[in-house]
Amino acid sequence: MSNDGYEIGSHWEHDAVGPGEIIGVETREMMGKEMAMLRFKAEGGEEVLILSERAAEQLSPLLVLDEAGGQRLLAALDVRVPSHALDNWAERSADCRIYAARRDESNQPVHYAPEDHVALVRELAALKRERPDSYGFLEKSTAKIARDRLIQILARSLKRSQESLAAEIDERMGTVR
């Protein structure tokens, strides 16, 4: 039995936990989908769940999180993410970590710069309208993070209050909460 190319019973080294053995596969429901997690037993005896690369890519089309938000998400899921999996689908910017399952023509993760958060908010608003069954807790959290960040950036650059910009954005784009 295998999952995403990892053989159960095979030895492997996890970046955060160290060497150990893949001892099973466990599924968890996230965003209405069953996600495969690798059960990993470190040589020191610690057992952890590791988000598989496929599950990482399915987790969300886009999750925009600051460093603390990313850590809270992983803690809430109680999983460890191998750094090589993150390398395949994550990018860093000065202000946020952008997790992207979608890729451009050169197979690089789609990058949303902070000034492009308006595009992300629009995408999430469209998802909420067109596929409400796919619009769950993580999408709501993502929309709030992106919206709040967008308002901060615009308020600073336009020298306006965040409150007045929030009202204008809600009016123009529809509230995404």
JSON list of C-alpha atoms in Angstrom, two decimals, residues 15-150:
[
{"chain": "A", "resi": 15, "resn": "ASP", "atom": "CA", "xyz": [12.56, 17.72, 8.34]},
{"chain": "A", "resi": 16, "resn": "ALA", "atom": "CA", "xyz": [11.02, 18.59, 11.71]},
{"chain": "A", "resi": 17, "resn": "VAL", "atom": "CA", "xyz": [10.85, 15.17, 13.38]},
{"chain": "A", "resi": 18, "resn": "GLY", "atom": "CA", "xyz": [13.92, 13.41, 11.99]},
{"chain": "A", "resi": 19, "resn": "PRO", "atom": "CA", "xyz": [14.28, 9.86, 10.66]},
{"chain": "A", "resi": 20, "resn": "GLY", "atom": "CA", "xyz": [11.58, 7.28, 11.13]},
{"chain": "A", "resi": 21, "resn": "GLU", "atom": "CA", "xyz": [9.13, 5.00, 9.40]},
{"chain": "A", "resi": 22, "resn": "ILE", "atom": "CA", "xyz": [5.86, 5.54, 7.56]},
{"chain": "A", "resi": 23, "resn": "ILE", "atom": "CA", "xyz": [3.46, 3.28, 9.47]},
{"chain": "A", "resi": 24, "resn": "GLY", "atom": "CA", "xyz": [0.11, 4.03, 7.87]},
{"chain": "A", "resi": 25, "resn": "VAL", "atom": "CA", "xyz": [-2.30, 6.33, 6.12]},
{"chain": "A", "resi": 26, "resn": "GLU", "atom": "CA", "xyz": [-5.12, 8.12, 7.90]},
{"chain": "A", "resi": 27, "resn": "THR", "atom": "CA", "xyz": [-7.83, 10.20, 6.32]},
{"chain": "A", "resi": 28, "resn": "ARG", "atom": "CA", "xyz": [-9.35, 13.36, 7.75]},
{"chain": "A", "resi": 29, "resn": "GLU", "atom": "CA", "xyz": [-12.12, 15.51, 6.43]},
{"chain": "A", "resi": 30, "resn": "MET", "atom": "CA", "xyz": [-11.04, 19.03, 5.55]},
{"chain": "A", "resi": 31, "resn": "MET", "atom": "CA", "xyz": [-13.17, 21.47, 3.61]},
{"chain": "A", "resi": 32, "resn": "GLY", "atom": "CA", "xyz": [-15.65, 18.69, 2.87]},
{"chain": "A", "resi": 33, "resn": "LYS", "atom": "CA", "xyz": [-12.99, 16.44, 1.30]},
{"chain": "A", "resi": 34, "resn": "GLU", "atom": "CA", "xyz": [-11.26, 13.35, 2.60]},
{"chain": "A", "resi": 35, "resn": "MET", "atom": "CA", "xyz": [-7.54, 14.13, 2.86]},
{"chain": "A", "resi": 36, "resn": "ALA", "atom": "CA", "xyz": [-4.84, 11.51, 3.15]},
{"chain": "A", "resi": 37, "resn": "MET", "atom": "CA", "xyz": [-2.34, 11.91, 5.98]},
{"chain": "A", "resi": 38, "resn": "LEU", "atom": "CA", "xyz": [0.77, 9.80, 6.39]},
{"chain": "A", "resi": 39, "resn": "ARG", "atom": "CA", "xyz": [1.19, 8.36, 9.89]},
{"chain": "A", "resi": 40, "resn": "PHE", "atom": "CA", "xyz": [4.89, 8.65, 10.70]},
{"chain": "A", "resi": 41, "resn": "LYS", "atom": "CA", "xyz": [6.76, 7.17, 13.66]},
{"chain": "A", "resi": 42, "resn": "ALA", "atom": "CA", "xyz": [10.04, 8.89, 14.45]},
{"chain": "A", "resi": 43, "resn": "GLU", "atom": "CA", "xyz": [13.00, 6.92, 15.77]},
{"chain": "A", "resi": 44, "resn": "GLY", "atom": "CA", "xyz": [12.47, 8.63, 19.13]},
{"chain": "A", "resi": 45, "resn": "GLY", "atom": "CA", "xyz": [8.98, 7.13, 19.32]},
{"chain": "A", "resi": 46, "resn": "GLU", "atom": "CA", "xyz": [6.96, 10.25, 18.45]},
{"chain": "A", "resi": 47, "resn": "GLU", "atom": "CA", "xyz": [4.05, 9.61, 16.10]},
{"chain": "A", "resi": 48, "resn": "VAL", "atom": "CA", "xyz": [2.83, 12.43, 13.89]},
{"chain": "A", "resi": 49, "resn": "LEU", "atom": "CA", "xyz": [0.51, 12.92, 10.98]},
{"chain": "A", "resi": 50, "resn": "ILE", "atom": "CA", "xyz": [2.07, 14.38, 7.86]},
{"chain": "A", "resi": 51, "resn": "LEU", "atom": "CA", "xyz": [0.04, 16.11, 5.18]},
{"chain": "A", "resi": 52, "resn": "SER", "atom": "CA", "xyz": [0.73, 14.32, 1.90]},
{"chain": "A", "resi": 53, "resn": "GLU", "atom": "CA", "xyz": [1.72, 16.39, -1.12]},
{"chain": "A", "resi": 54, "resn": "ARG", "atom": "CA", "xyz": [-1.54, 15.54, -2.88]},
{"chain": "A", "resi": 55, "resn": "ALA", "atom": "CA", "xyz": [-3.55, 16.56, 0.18]},
{"chain": "A", "resi": 56, "resn": "ALA", "atom": "CA", "xyz": [-1.51, 19.76, 0.44]},
{"chain": "A", "resi": 57, "resn": "GLU", "atom": "CA", "xyz": [-2.42, 20.67, -3.12]},
{"chain": "A", "resi": 58, "resn": "GLN", "atom": "CA", "xyz": [-6.09, 19.82, -2.56]},
{"chain": "A", "resi": 59, "resn": "LEU", "atom": "CA", "xyz": [-6.29, 21.67, 0.74]},
{"chain": "A", "resi": 60, "resn": "SER", "atom": "CA", "xyz": [-7.29, 24.90, -0.97]},
{"chain": "A", "resi": 61, "resn": "PRO", "atom": "CA", "xyz": [-6.87, 26.61, -4.32]},
{"chain": "A", "resi": 62, "resn": "LEU", "atom": "CA", "xyz": [-5.34, 29.50, -2.39]},
{"chain": "A", "resi": 63, "resn": "LEU", "atom": "CA", "xyz": [-4.64, 29.97, 1.28]},
{"chain": "A", "resi": 64, "resn": "VAL", "atom": "CA", "xyz": [-3.12, 33.32, 2.08]},
{"chain": "A", "resi": 65, "resn": "LEU", "atom": "CA", "xyz": [-1.76, 33.33, 5.60]},
{"chain": "A", "resi": 66, "resn": "ASP", "atom": "CA", "xyz": [0.71, 35.33, 7.56]},
{"chain": "A", "resi": 67, "resn": "GLU", "atom": "CA", "xyz": [3.33, 33.33, 9.43]},
{"chain": "A", "resi": 68, "resn": "ALA", "atom": "CA", "xyz": [1.26, 33.12, 12.62]},
{"chain": "A", "resi": 69, "resn": "GLY", "atom": "CA", "xyz": [-1.88, 32.20, 10.69]},
{"chain": "A", "resi": 70, "resn": "GLY", "atom": "CA", "xyz": [-0.05, 29.41, 8.90]},
{"chain": "A", "resi": 71, "resn": "GLN", "atom": "CA", "xyz": [1.20, 28.01, 12.18]},
{"chain": "A", "resi": 72, "resn": "ARG", "atom": "CA", "xyz": [-2.32, 28.18, 13.68]},
{"chain": "A", "resi": 73, "resn": "LEU", "atom": "CA", "xyz": [-3.75, 26.34, 10.67]},
{"chain": "A", "resi": 74, "resn": "LEU", "atom": "CA", "xyz": [-1.20, 23.54, 10.92]},
{"chain": "A", "resi": 75, "resn": "ALA", "atom": "CA", "xyz": [-1.69, 23.31, 14.68]},
{"chain": "A", "resi": 76, "resn": "ALA", "atom": "CA", "xyz": [-5.46, 23.11, 14.25]},
{"chain": "A", "resi": 77, "resn": "LEU", "atom": "CA", "xyz": [-5.07, 20.30, 11.73]},
{"chain": "A", "resi": 78, "resn": "ASP", "atom": "CA", "xyz": [-2.50, 18.63, 14.02]},
{"chain": "A", "resi": 79, "resn": "VAL", "atom": "CA", "xyz": [-0.26, 17.78, 11.09]},
{"chain": "A", "resi": 80, "resn": "ARG", "atom": "CA", "xyz": [3.35, 18.33, 10.10]},
{"chain": "A", "resi": 81, "resn": "VAL", "atom": "CA", "xyz": [4.20, 19.43, 6.58]},
{"chain": "A", "resi": 82, "resn": "PRO", "atom": "CA", "xyz": [7.43, 18.21, 4.97]},
{"chain": "A", "resi": 83, "resn": "SER", "atom": "CA", "xyz": [9.39, 21.19, 3.72]},
{"chain": "A", "resi": 84, "resn": "HIS", "atom": "CA", "xyz": [9.92, 19.56, 0.32]},
{"chain": "A", "resi": 85, "resn": "ALA", "atom": "CA", "xyz": [6.13, 19.42, -0.09]},
{"chain": "A", "resi": 86, "resn": "LEU", "atom": "CA", "xyz": [5.89, 23.10, 0.79]},
{"chain": "A", "resi": 87, "resn": "ASP", "atom": "CA", "xyz": [8.66, 23.89, -1.69]},
{"chain": "A", "resi": 88, "resn": "ASN", "atom": "CA", "xyz": [6.43, 22.51, -4.44]},
{"chain": "A", "resi": 89, "resn": "TRP", "atom": "CA", "xyz": [3.43, 24.70, -3.70]},
{"chain": "A", "resi": 90, "resn": "ALA", "atom": "CA", "xyz": [4.38, 27.60, -1.43]},
{"chain": "A", "resi": 91, "resn": "GLU", "atom": "CA", "xyz": [6.08, 30.94, -1.89]},
{"chain": "A", "resi": 92, "resn": "ARG", "atom": "CA", "xyz": [7.17, 33.63, 0.53]},
{"chain": "A", "resi": 93, "resn": "SER", "atom": "CA", "xyz": [6.66, 37.33, 0.15]},
{"chain": "A", "resi": 94, "resn": "ALA", "atom": "CA", "xyz": [7.65, 40.06, 2.56]},
{"chain": "A", "resi": 95, "resn": "ASP", "atom": "CA", "xyz": [4.27, 40.06, 4.28]},
{"chain": "A", "resi": 96, "resn": "CYS", "atom": "CA", "xyz": [2.64, 36.69, 3.84]},
{"chain": "A", "resi": 97, "resn": "ARG", "atom": "CA", "xyz": [3.11, 33.09, 2.88]},
{"chain": "A", "resi": 98, "resn": "ILE", "atom": "CA", "xyz": [1.04, 32.22, -0.17]},
{"chain": "A", "resi": 99, "resn": "TYR", "atom": "CA", "xyz": [0.02, 28.60, -0.61]},
{"chain": "A", "resi": 100, "resn": "ALA", "atom": "CA", "xyz": [-1.09, 27.95, -4.16]},
{"chain": "A", "resi": 101, "resn": "ALA", "atom": "CA", "xyz": [-2.24, 24.74, -5.77]},
{"chain": "A", "resi": 102, "resn": "ARG", "atom": "CA", "xyz": [-2.74, 26.46, -9.12]},
{"chain": "A", "resi": 103, "resn": "ARG", "atom": "CA", "xyz": [0.37, 26.88, -11.25]},
{"chain": "A", "resi": 104, "resn": "ASP", "atom": "CA", "xyz": [1.37, 29.09, -14.15]},
{"chain": "A", "resi": 105, "resn": "GLU", "atom": "CA", "xyz": [2.62, 27.96, -17.58]},
{"chain": "A", "resi": 106, "resn": "SER", "atom": "CA", "xyz": [6.12, 27.29, -16.22]},
{"chain": "A", "resi": 107, "resn": "ASN", "atom": "CA", "xyz": [4.69, 25.06, -13.45]},
{"chain": "A", "resi": 108, "resn": "GLN", "atom": "CA", "xyz": [5.41, 27.64, -10.73]},
{"chain": "A", "resi": 109, "resn": "PRO", "atom": "CA", "xyz": [2.88, 28.35, -7.97]},
{"chain": "A", "resi": 110, "resn": "VAL", "atom": "CA", "xyz": [0.60, 31.27, -8.76]},
{"chain": "A", "resi": 111, "resn": "HIS", "atom": "CA", "xyz": [1.84, 34.21, -6.72]},
{"chain": "A", "resi": 112, "resn": "TYR", "atom": "CA", "xyz": [-0.43, 36.92, -5.41]},
{"chain": "A", "resi": 113, "resn": "ALA", "atom": "CA", "xyz": [1.53, 39.98, -4.36]},
{"chain": "A", "resi": 114, "resn": "PRO", "atom": "CA", "xyz": [-0.03, 41.96, -1.51]},
{"chain": "A", "resi": 115, "resn": "GLU", "atom": "CA", "xyz": [-1.34, 44.57, -3.95]},
{"chain": "A", "resi": 116, "resn": "ASP", "atom": "CA", "xyz": [-3.13, 41.79, -5.86]},
{"chain": "A", "resi": 117, "resn": "HIS", "atom": "CA", "xyz": [-5.24, 40.69, -2.90]},
{"chain": "A", "resi": 118, "resn": "VAL", "atom": "CA", "xyz": [-8.22, 42.34, -4.56]},
{"chain": "A", "resi": 119, "resn": "ALA", "atom": "CA", "xyz": [-8.05, 39.56, -7.19]},
{"chain": "A", "resi": 120, "resn": "LEU", "atom": "CA", "xyz": [-8.07, 36.95, -4.44]},
{"chain": "A", "resi": 121, "resn": "VAL", "atom": "CA", "xyz": [-11.03, 38.55, -2.69]},
{"chain": "A", "resi": 122, "resn": "ARG", "atom": "CA", "xyz": [-12.91, 38.60, -6.01]},
{"chain": "A", "resi": 123, "resn": "GLU", "atom": "CA", "xyz": [-12.09, 34.93, -6.63]},
{"chain": "A", "resi": 124, "resn": "LEU", "atom": "CA", "xyz": [-13.35, 33.98, -3.19]},
{"chain": "A", "resi": 125, "resn": "ALA", "atom": "CA", "xyz": [-16.52, 36.05, -3.68]},
{"chain": "A", "resi": 126, "resn": "ALA", "atom": "CA", "xyz": [-17.11, 34.25, -6.98]},
{"chain": "A", "resi": 127, "resn": "LEU", "atom": "CA", "xyz": [-16.53, 30.87, -5.32]},
{"chain": "A", "resi": 128, "resn": "LYS", "atom": "CA", "xyz": [-19.03, 31.76, -2.59]},
{"chain": "A", "resi": 129, "resn": "ARG", "atom": "CA", "xyz": [-21.64, 32.71, -5.22]},
{"chain": "A", "resi": 130, "resn": "GLU", "atom": "CA", "xyz": [-21.04, 29.94, -7.75]},
{"chain": "A", "resi": 131, "resn": "ARG", "atom": "CA", "xyz": [-20.18, 26.98, -5.51]},
{"chain": "A", "resi": 132, "resn": "PRO", "atom": "CA", "xyz": [-21.48, 27.67, -2.00]},
{"chain": "A", "resi": 133, "resn": "ASP", "atom": "CA", "xyz": [-20.99, 24.00, -1.04]},
{"chain": "A", "resi": 134, "resn": "SER", "atom": "CA", "xyz": [-17.22, 24.49, -1.58]},
{"chain": "A", "resi": 135, "resn": "TYR", "atom": "CA", "xyz": [-17.08, 27.64, 0.53]},
{"chain": "A", "resi": 136, "resn": "GLY", "atom": "CA", "xyz": [-16.12, 26.45, 4.00]},
{"chain": "A", "resi": 137, "resn": "PHE", "atom": "CA", "xyz": [-14.31, 27.63, 7.10]},
{"chain": "A", "resi": 138, "resn": "LEU", "atom": "CA", "xyz": [-10.87, 27.86, 5.47]},
{"chain": "A", "resi": 139, "resn": "GLU", "atom": "CA", "xyz": [-12.18, 29.88, 2.55]},
{"chain": "A", "resi": 140, "resn": "LYS", "atom": "CA", "xyz": [-13.95, 32.25, 4.94]},
{"chain": "A", "resi": 141, "resn": "SER", "atom": "CA", "xyz": [-10.76, 32.66, 6.96]},
{"chain": "A", "resi": 142, "resn": "THR", "atom": "CA", "xyz": [-8.75, 33.18, 3.79]},
{"chain": "A", "resi": 143, "resn": "ALA", "atom": "CA", "xyz": [-11.19, 35.79, 2.53]},
{"chain": "A", "resi": 144, "resn": "LYS", "atom": "CA", "xyz": [-11.04, 37.68, 5.82]},
{"chain": "A", "resi": 145, "resn": "ILE", "atom": "CA", "xyz": [-7.23, 37.62, 5.90]},
{"chain": "A", "resi": 146, "resn": "ALA", "atom": "CA", "xyz": [-6.98, 38.76, 2.27]},
{"chain": "A", "resi": 147, "resn": "ARG", "atom": "CA", "xyz": [-9.64, 41.44, 2.72]},
{"chain": "A", "resi": 148, "resn": "ASP", "atom": "CA", "xyz": [-8.08, 42.81, 5.91]},
{"chain": "A", "resi": 149, "resn": "ARG", "atom": "CA", "xyz": [-4.62, 42.87, 4.33]},
{"chain": "A", "resi": 150, "resn": "LEU", "atom": "CA", "xyz": [-5.96, 44.56, 1.21]}
]
